[in-house]
Tab-separated table of C-alpha atoms in Angstrom:
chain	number	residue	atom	x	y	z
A	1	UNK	CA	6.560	13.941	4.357
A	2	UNK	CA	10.094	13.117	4.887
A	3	UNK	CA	11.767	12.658	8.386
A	4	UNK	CA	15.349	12.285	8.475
A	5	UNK	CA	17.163	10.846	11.912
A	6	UNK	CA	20.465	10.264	12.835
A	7	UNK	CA	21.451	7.828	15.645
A	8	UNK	CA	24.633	8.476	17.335
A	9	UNK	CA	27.244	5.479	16.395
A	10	UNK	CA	25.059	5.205	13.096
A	11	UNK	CA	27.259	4.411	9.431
A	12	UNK	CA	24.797	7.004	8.455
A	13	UNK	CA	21.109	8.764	9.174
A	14	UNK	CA	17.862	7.222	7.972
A	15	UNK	CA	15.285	8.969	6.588
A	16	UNK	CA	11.155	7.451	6.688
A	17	UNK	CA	7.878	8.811	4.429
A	18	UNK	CA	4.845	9.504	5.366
A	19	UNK	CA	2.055	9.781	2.650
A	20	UNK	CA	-1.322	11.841	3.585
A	21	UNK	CA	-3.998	11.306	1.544
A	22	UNK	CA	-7.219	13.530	2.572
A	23	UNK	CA	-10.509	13.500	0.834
A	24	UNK	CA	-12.016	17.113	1.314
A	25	UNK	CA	-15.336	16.394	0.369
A	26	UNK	CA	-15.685	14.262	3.242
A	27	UNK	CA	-13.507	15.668	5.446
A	28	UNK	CA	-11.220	12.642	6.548
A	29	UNK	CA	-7.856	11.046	5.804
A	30	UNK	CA	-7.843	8.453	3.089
A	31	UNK	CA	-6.308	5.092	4.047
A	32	UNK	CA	-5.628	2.360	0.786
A	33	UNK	CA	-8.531	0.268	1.261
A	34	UNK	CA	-10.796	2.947	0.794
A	35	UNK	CA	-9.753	3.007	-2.799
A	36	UNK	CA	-10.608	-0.834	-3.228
A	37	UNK	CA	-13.868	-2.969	-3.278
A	38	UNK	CA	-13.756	-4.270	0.280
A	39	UNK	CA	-13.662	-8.222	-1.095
A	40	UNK	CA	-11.653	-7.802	-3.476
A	41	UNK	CA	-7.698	-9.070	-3.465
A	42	UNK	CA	-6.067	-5.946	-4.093
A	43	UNK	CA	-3.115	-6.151	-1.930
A	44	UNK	CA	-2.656	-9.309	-3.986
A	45	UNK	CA	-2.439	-7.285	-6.945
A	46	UNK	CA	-0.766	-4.644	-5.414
A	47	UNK	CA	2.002	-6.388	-4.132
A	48	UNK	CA	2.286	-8.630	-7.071
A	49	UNK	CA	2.974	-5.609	-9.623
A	50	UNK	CA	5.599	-4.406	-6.541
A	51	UNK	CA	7.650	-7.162	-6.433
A	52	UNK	CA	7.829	-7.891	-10.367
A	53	UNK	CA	8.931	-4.231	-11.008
A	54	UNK	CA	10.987	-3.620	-7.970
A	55	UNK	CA	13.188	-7.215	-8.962
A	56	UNK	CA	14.186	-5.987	-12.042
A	57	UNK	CA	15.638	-2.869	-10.211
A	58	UNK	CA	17.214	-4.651	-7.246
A	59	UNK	CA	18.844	-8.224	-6.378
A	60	UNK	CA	17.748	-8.348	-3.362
A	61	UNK	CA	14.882	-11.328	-3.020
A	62	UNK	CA	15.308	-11.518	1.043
A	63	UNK	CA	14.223	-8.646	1.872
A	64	UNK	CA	12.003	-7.785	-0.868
A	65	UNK	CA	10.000	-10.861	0.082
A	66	UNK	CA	8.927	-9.123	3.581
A	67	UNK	CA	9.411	-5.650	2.631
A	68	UNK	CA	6.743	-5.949	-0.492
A	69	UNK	CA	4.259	-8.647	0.663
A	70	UNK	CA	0.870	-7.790	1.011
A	71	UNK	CA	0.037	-5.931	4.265
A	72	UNK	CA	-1.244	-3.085	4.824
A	73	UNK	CA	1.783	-1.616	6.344
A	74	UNK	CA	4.273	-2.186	3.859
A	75	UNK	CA	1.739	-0.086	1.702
A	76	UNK	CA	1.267	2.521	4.083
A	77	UNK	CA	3.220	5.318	1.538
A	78	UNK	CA	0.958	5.585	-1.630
A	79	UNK	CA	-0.054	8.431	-3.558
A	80	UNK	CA	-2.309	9.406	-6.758
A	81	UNK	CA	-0.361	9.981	-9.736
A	82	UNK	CA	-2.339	10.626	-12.906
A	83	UNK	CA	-0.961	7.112	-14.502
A	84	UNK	CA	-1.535	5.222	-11.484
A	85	UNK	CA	-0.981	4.582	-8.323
A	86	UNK	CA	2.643	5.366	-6.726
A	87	UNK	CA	3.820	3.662	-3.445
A	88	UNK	CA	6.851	4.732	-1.604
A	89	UNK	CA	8.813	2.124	0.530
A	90	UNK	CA	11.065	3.488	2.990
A	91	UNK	CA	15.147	2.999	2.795
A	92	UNK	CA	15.839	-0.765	4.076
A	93	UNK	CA	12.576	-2.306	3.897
A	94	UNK	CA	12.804	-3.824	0.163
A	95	UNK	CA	16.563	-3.170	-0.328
A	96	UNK	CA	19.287	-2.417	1.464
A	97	UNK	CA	19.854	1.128	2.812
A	98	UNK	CA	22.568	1.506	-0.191
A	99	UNK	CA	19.651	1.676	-2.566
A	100	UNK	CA	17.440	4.340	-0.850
A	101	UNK	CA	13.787	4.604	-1.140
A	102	UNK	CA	12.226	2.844	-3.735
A	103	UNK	CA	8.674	3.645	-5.467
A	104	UNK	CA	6.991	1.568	-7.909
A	105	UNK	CA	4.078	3.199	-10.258
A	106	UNK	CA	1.073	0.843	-10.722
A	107	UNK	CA	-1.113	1.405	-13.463
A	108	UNK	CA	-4.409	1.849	-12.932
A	109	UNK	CA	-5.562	-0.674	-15.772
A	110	UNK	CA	-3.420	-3.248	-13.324
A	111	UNK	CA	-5.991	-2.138	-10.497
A	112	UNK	CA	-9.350	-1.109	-11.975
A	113	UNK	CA	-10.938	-4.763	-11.496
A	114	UNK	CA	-10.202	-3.670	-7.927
A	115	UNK	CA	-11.327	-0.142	-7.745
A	116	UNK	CA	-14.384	1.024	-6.043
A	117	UNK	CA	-16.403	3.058	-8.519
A	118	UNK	CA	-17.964	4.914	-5.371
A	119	UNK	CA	-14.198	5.771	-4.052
A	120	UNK	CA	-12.389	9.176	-4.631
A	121	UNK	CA	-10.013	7.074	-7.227
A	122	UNK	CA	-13.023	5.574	-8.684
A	123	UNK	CA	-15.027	8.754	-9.344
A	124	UNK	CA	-11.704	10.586	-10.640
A	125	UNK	CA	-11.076	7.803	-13.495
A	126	UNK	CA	-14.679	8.561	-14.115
A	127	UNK	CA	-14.342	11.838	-14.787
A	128	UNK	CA	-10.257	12.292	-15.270
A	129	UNK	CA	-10.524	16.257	-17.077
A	130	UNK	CA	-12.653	17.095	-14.319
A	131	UNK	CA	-10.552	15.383	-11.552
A	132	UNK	CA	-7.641	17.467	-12.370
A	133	UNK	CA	-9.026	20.382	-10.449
A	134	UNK	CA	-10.706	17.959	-8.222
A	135	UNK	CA	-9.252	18.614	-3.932
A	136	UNK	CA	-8.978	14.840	-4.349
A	137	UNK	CA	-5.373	15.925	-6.088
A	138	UNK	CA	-2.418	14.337	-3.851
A	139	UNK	CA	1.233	14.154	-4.204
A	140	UNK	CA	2.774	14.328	-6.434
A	141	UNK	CA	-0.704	14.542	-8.978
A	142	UNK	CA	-0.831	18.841	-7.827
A	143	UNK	CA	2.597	18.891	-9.465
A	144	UNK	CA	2.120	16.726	-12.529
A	145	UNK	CA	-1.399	18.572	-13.535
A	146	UNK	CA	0.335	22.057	-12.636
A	147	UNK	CA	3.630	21.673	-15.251
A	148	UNK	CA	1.166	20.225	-18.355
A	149	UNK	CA	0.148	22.402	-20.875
A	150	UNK	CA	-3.630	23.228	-21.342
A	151	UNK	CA	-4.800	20.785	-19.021
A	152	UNK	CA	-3.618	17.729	-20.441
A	153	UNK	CA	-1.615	15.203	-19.480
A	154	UNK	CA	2.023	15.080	-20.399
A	155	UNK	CA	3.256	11.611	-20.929
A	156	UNK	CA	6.583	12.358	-20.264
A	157	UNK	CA	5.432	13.028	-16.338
A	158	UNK	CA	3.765	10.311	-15.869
């Protein structure tokens, strides 16, 4: 979801995401650590791959320090993609509001020492042709599998 906002006296409106992730086999919202082992670093990992990608787009090392470190909240946004694992950041959290939102794509061989097998993301690597028609499909993931050709995945998407 995107909410947009405008604050009288403001240089210009803001706009914040909201990412739902909802596993219909079990009939409840997904939240990021129920992707991960429970003892495992993956924030670590997460926000590692974050802040190496997102400084090669931006020169902005002040805020992308607090904006990308590893908390749950600056995480919040994510979403399957069939290449890995896309978080959002809202405008002005890792850059300044001149650069918008930002996403980074983390593959999934980046996070599979980290991934559940049990978890909706673990069982869909498992069984990836099967997954596309899977109601675990999120954001982003419904598009992607809907615009490639017989069922596979097109590279150029991802």
């Amino acid at each position: 979801f995107i909410m947009q906002g405008y604050v009288t006296g403001m240089a210009h409106p803001f706009r914040r995401y909201r990412t739902i992730n909802f596993d219909f086999d079990d009939s409840k919202a997904l939240q990021l650590s129920d992707l991960f082992d429970a003892e495992s670093n993956y924030l670590d990992a997460i926000a590692q791959f974050s802040n190496a990608s997102l400084s090669k787009q931006i020169r902005a090392d002040a805020m992308l320090a607090g904006g990308a470190a590893p908390t749950q909240d600056n995480y919040r946004n994510w979403n399957i993609n069939p290449s890995g694992l896309r978080i959002t950041f809202d405008e002005a959290t890792v850059a300044p509001y001149v650069y918008g939102s930002k996403t980074v794509l983390i593959p999934y061989s980046v996070l599979k020492e980290f991934i559940n097998p049990e978890s909706v993301l673990g069982r869909c690597l498992e069984h990836r042709k099967r997954c596309m028609h899977d109601p675990l499909l999120t954001g982003g993931f419904i598009d992607e599998a809907a615009n490639t050709s017989h069922g596979r995945l097109n590279p150029a998407l991802g």
